[in-house]
mmCIF file of C-alpha atoms in Angstrom:
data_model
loop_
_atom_site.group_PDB
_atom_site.id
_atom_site.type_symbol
_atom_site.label_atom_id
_atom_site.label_comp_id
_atom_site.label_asym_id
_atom_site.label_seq_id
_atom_site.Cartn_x
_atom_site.Cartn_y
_atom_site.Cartn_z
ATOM 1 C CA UNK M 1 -16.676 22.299 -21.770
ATOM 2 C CA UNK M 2 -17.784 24.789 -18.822
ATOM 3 C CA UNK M 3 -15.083 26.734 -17.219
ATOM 4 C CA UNK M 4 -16.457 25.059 -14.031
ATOM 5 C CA UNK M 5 -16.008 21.424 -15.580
ATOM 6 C CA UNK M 6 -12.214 22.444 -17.066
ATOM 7 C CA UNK M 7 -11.371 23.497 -13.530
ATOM 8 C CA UNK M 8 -12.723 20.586 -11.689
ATOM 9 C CA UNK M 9 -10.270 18.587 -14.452
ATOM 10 C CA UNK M 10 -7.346 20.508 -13.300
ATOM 11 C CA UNK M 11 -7.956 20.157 -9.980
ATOM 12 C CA UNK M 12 -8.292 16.201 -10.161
ATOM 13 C CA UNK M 13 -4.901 16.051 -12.180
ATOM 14 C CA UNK M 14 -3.561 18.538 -10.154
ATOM 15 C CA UNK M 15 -3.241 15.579 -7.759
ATOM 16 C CA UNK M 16 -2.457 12.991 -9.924
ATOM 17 C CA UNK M 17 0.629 10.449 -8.145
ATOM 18 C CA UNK M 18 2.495 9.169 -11.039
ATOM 19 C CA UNK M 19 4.710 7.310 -9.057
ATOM 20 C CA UNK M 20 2.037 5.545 -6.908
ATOM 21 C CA UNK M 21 0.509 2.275 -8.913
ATOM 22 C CA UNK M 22 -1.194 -1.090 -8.385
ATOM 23 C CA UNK M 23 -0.835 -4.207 -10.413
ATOM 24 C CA UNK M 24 -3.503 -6.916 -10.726
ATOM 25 C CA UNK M 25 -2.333 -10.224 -11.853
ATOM 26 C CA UNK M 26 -5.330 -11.926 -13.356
ATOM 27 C CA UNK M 27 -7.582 -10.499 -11.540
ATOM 28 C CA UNK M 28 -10.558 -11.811 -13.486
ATOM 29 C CA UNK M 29 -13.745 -10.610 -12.131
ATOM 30 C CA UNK M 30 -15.169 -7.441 -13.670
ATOM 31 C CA UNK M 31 -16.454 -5.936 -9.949
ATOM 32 C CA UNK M 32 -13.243 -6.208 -8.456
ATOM 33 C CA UNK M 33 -11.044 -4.651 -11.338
ATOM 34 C CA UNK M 34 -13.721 -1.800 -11.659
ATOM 35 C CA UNK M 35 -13.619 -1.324 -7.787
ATOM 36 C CA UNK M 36 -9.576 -1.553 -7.643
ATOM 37 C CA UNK M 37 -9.715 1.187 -10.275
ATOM 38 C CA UNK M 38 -12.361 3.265 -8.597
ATOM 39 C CA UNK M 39 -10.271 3.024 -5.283
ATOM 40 C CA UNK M 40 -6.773 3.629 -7.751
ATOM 41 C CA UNK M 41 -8.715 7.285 -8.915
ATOM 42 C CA UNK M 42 -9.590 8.049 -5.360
ATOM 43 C CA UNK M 43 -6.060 8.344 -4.560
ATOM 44 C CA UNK M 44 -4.733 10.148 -7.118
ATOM 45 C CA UNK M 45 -3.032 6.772 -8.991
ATOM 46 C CA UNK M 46 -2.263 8.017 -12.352
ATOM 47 C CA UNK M 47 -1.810 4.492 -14.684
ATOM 48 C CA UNK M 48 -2.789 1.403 -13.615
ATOM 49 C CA UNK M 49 -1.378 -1.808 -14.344
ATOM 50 C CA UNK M 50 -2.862 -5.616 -14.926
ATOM 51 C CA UNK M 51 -1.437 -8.707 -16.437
ATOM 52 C CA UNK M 52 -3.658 -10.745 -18.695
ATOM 53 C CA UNK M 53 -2.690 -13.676 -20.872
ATOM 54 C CA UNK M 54 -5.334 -13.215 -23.235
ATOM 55 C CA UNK M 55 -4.236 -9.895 -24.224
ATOM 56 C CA UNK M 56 -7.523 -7.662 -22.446
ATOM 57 C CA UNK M 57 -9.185 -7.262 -19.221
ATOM 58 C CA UNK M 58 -12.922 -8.351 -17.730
ATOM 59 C CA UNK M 59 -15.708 -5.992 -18.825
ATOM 60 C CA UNK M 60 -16.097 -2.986 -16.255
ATOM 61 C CA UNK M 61 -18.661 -2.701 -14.216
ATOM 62 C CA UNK M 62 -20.651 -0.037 -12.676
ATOM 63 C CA UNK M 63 -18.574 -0.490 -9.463
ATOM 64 C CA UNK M 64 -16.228 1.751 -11.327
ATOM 65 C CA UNK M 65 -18.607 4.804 -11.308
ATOM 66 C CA UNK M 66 -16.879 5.235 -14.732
ATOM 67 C CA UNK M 67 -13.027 5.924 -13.141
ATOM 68 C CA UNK M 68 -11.634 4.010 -16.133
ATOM 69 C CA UNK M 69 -12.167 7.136 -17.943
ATOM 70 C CA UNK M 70 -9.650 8.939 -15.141
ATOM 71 C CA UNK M 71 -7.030 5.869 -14.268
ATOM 72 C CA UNK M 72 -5.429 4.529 -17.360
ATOM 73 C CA UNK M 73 -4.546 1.239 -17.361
ATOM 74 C CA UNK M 74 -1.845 -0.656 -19.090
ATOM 75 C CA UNK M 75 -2.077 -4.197 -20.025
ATOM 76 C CA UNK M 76 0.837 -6.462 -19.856
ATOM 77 C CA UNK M 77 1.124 -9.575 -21.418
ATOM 78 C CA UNK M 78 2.956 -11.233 -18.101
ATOM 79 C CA UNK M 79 4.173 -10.600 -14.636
ATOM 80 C CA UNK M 80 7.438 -10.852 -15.536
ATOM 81 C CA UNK M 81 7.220 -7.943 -18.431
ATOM 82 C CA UNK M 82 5.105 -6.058 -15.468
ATOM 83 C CA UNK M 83 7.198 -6.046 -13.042
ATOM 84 C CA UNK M 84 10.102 -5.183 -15.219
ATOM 85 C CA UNK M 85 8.352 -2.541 -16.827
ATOM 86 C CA UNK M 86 7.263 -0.789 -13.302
ATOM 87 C CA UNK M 87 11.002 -1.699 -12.155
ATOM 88 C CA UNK M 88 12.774 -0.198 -14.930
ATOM 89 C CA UNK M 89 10.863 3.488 -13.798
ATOM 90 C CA UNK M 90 12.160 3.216 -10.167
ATOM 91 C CA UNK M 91 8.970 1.621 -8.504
ATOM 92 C CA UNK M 92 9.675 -0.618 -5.684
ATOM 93 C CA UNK M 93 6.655 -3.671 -6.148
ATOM 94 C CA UNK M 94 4.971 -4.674 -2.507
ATOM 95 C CA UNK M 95 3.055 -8.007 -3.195
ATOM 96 C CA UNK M 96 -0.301 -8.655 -1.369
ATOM 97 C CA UNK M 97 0.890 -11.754 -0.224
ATOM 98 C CA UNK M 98 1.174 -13.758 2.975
ATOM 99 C CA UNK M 99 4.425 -14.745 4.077
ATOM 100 C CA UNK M 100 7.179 -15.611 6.569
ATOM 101 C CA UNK M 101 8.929 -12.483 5.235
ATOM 102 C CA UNK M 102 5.632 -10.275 4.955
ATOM 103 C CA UNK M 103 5.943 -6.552 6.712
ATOM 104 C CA UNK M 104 2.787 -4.898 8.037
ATOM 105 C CA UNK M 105 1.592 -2.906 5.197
ATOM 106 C CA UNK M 106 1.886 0.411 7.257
ATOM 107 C CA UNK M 107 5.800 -0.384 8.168
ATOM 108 C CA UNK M 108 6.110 0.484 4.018
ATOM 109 C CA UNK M 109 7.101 4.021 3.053
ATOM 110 C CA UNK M 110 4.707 4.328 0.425
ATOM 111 C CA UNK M 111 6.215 8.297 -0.284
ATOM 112 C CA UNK M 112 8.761 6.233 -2.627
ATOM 113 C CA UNK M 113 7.652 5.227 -5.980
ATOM 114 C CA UNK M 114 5.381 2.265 -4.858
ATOM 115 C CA UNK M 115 3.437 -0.631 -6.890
ATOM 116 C CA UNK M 116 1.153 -2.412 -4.740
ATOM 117 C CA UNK M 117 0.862 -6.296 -6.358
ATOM 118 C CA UNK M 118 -2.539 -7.978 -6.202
ATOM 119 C CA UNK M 119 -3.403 -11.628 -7.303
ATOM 120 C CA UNK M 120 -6.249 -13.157 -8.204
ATOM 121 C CA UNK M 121 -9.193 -13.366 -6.389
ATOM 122 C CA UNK M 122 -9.353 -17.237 -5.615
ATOM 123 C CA UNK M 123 -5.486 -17.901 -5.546
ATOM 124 C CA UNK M 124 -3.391 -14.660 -4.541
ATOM 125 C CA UNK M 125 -0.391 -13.666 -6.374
ATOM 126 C CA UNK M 126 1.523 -16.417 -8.354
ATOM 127 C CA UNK M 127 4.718 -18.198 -7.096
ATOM 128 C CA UNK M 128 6.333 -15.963 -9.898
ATOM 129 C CA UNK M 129 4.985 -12.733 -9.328
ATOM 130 C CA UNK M 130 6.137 -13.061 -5.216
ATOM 131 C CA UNK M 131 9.353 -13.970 -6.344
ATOM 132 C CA UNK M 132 9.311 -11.043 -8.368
ATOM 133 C CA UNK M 133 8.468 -8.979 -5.480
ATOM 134 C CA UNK M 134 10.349 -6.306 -3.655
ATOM 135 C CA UNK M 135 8.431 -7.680 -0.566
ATOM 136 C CA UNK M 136 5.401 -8.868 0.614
ATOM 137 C CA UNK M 137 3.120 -7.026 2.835
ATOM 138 C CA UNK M 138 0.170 -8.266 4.883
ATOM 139 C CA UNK M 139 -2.813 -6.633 6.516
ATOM 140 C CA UNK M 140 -3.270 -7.834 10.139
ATOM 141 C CA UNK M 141 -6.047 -10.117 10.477
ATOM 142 C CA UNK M 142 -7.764 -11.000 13.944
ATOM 143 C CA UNK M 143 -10.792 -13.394 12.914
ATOM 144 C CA UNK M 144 -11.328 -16.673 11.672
ATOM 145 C CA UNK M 145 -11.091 -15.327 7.733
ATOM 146 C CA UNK M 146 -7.459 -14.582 7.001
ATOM 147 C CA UNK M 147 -7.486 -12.969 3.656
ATOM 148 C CA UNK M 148 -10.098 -9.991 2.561
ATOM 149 C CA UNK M 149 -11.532 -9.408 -1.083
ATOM 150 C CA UNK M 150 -9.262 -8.468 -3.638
ATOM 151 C CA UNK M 151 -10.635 -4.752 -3.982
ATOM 152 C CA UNK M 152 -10.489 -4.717 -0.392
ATOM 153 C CA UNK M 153 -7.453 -5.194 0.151
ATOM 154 C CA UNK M 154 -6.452 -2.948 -2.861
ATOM 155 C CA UNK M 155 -8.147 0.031 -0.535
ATOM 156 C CA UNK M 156 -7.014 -1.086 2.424
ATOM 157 C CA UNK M 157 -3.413 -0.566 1.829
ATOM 158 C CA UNK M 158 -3.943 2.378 -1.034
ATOM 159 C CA UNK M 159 -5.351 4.373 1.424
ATOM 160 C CA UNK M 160 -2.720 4.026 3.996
ATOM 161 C CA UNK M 161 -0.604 5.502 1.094
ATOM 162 C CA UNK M 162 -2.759 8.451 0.285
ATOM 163 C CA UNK M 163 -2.191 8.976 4.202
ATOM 164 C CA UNK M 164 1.182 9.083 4.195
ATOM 165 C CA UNK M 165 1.634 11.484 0.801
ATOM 166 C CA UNK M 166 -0.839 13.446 2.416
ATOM 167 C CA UNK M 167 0.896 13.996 5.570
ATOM 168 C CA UNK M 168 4.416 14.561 2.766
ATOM 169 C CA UNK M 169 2.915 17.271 0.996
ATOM 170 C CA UNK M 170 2.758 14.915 -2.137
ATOM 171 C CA UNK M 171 -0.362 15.996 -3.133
ATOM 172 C CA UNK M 172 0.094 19.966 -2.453
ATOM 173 C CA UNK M 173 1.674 20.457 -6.193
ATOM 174 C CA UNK M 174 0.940 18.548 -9.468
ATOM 175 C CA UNK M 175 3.756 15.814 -10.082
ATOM 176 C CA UNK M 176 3.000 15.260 -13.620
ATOM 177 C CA UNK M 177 5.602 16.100 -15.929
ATOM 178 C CA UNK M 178 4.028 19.722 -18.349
ATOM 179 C CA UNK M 179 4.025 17.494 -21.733
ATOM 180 C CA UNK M 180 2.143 14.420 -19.804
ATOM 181 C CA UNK M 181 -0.137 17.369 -17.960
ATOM 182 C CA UNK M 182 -1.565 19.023 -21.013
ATOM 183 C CA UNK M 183 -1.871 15.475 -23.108
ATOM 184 C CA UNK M 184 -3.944 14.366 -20.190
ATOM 185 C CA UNK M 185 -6.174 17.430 -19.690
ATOM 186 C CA UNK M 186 -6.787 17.280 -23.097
ATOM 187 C CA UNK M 187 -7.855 14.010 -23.808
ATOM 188 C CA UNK M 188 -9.933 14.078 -20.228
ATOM 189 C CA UNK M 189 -11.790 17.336 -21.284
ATOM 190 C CA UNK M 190 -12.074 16.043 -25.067
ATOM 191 C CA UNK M 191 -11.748 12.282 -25.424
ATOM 192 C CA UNK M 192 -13.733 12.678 -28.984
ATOM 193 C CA UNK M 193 -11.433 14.757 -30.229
ATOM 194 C CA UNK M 194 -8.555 13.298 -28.842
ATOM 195 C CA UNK M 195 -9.478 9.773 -30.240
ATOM 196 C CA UNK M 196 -9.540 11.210 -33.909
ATOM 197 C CA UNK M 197 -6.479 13.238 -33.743
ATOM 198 C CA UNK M 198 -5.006 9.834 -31.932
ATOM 199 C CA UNK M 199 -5.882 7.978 -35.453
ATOM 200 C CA UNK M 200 -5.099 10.624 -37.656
ATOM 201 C CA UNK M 201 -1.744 11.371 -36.502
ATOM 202 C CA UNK M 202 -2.267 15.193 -35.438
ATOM 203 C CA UNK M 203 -1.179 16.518 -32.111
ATOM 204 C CA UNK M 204 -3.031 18.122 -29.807
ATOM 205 C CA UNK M 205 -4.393 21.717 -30.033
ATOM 206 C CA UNK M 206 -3.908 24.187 -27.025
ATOM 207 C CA UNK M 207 -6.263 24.799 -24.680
ATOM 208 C CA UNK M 208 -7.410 28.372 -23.433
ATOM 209 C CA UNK M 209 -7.719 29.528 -19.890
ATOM 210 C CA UNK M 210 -11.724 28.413 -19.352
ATOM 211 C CA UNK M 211 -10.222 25.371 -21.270
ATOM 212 C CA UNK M 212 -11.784 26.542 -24.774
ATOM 213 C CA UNK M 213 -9.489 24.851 -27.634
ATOM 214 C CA UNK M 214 -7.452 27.531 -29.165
#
């Protein structure tokens, strides 16, 4: 670990949003749940979500450009235990889903703890997970085609919330709580180590300035 590397850590999780998310419901195709997570690390999304029946998640691909390593994701078993789970912590869950009552995805105030909902790539979000829903948002279309890729959209309407947390100062001061901080840094700047003190029981050791482990 090179005091260059440590710092380039801390500046990534300096800007960490942990109450900005996205949850993909069976979104099966290993290129689009890599690329969902690479766009999810771009703007600072701390945990991920997805809901698979099977219990795991498609292989990643090198569309990631390894940002599984930076986003963690949590599996769920169904949308209903996903959406209670992000509900319970105060997140307000915007399905990617068109409808009579859709909003434009930029009339959302995405500076409130936000999950964006995304379906699967042939089908779109279940009849369960919109009725799960806070509300369904929609991104304008003006051709022929009236839905885009699943990563795509993910992007699309991720990056209009980076925008807006920008322009809030979200992203001026880290939002992580101290105790989810320096568990993070550590396992990000030794994910070896953290793995066997993770079996073994044993907390994490301190980390020095140049992040050297004390």
């Amino acid at each position: 670990m090179t005091p260059e590397r440590y710092r380039r850590l801390r500046d990534v999780l300096d800007k960490r949003q942990p109450d900005l998310t996205v949850l993909m419901e069976n979104v099966h195709k290993p290129h689009n749940l890599s690329a969902i997570l690479r766009t999810a690390d771009a703007v600072g999304v701390y945990e991920a979500h997805a809901v698979n029946p099977t219990g795991g998640v498609p292989t990643f691909h090198d569309t990631s450009g390894g940002s599984e390593k930076w986003v963690y994701l949590r599996v769920h078993p169904n949308v209903d235990e996903a959406v209670a789970h992000l509900k319970e912590r105060g997140f307000t869950v915007y399905a990617a889903n068109l409808s009579e009552r859709a909003l434009d995805y930029r009339e959302v105030d995405y500076t409130l703890p936000s999950a964006v909902l995304l379906g699967a790539e042939k089908w779109g979000v279940s009849p369960r997970a919109a009725e799960l829903a806070d509300a369904d948002v929609v991104i304008p279309m003006m051709g022929m085609v009236q839905s885009l890729n699943v990563s795509v959209a993910a992007a699309v309407i991720l990056f209009e919330a980076q925008r807006q947390r920008l322009a809030s100062g979200l992203y001026d001061r880290p939002r992580l709580d101290p105790l989810t901080y320096r568990r993070t840094l550590f396992e990000w700047a030794y994910p070896r180590e953290a793995a066997v003190l993770r079996r073994q029981g044993l907390p994490y050791p301190e980390l020095d300035e140049e992040g050297r482990i004390v």
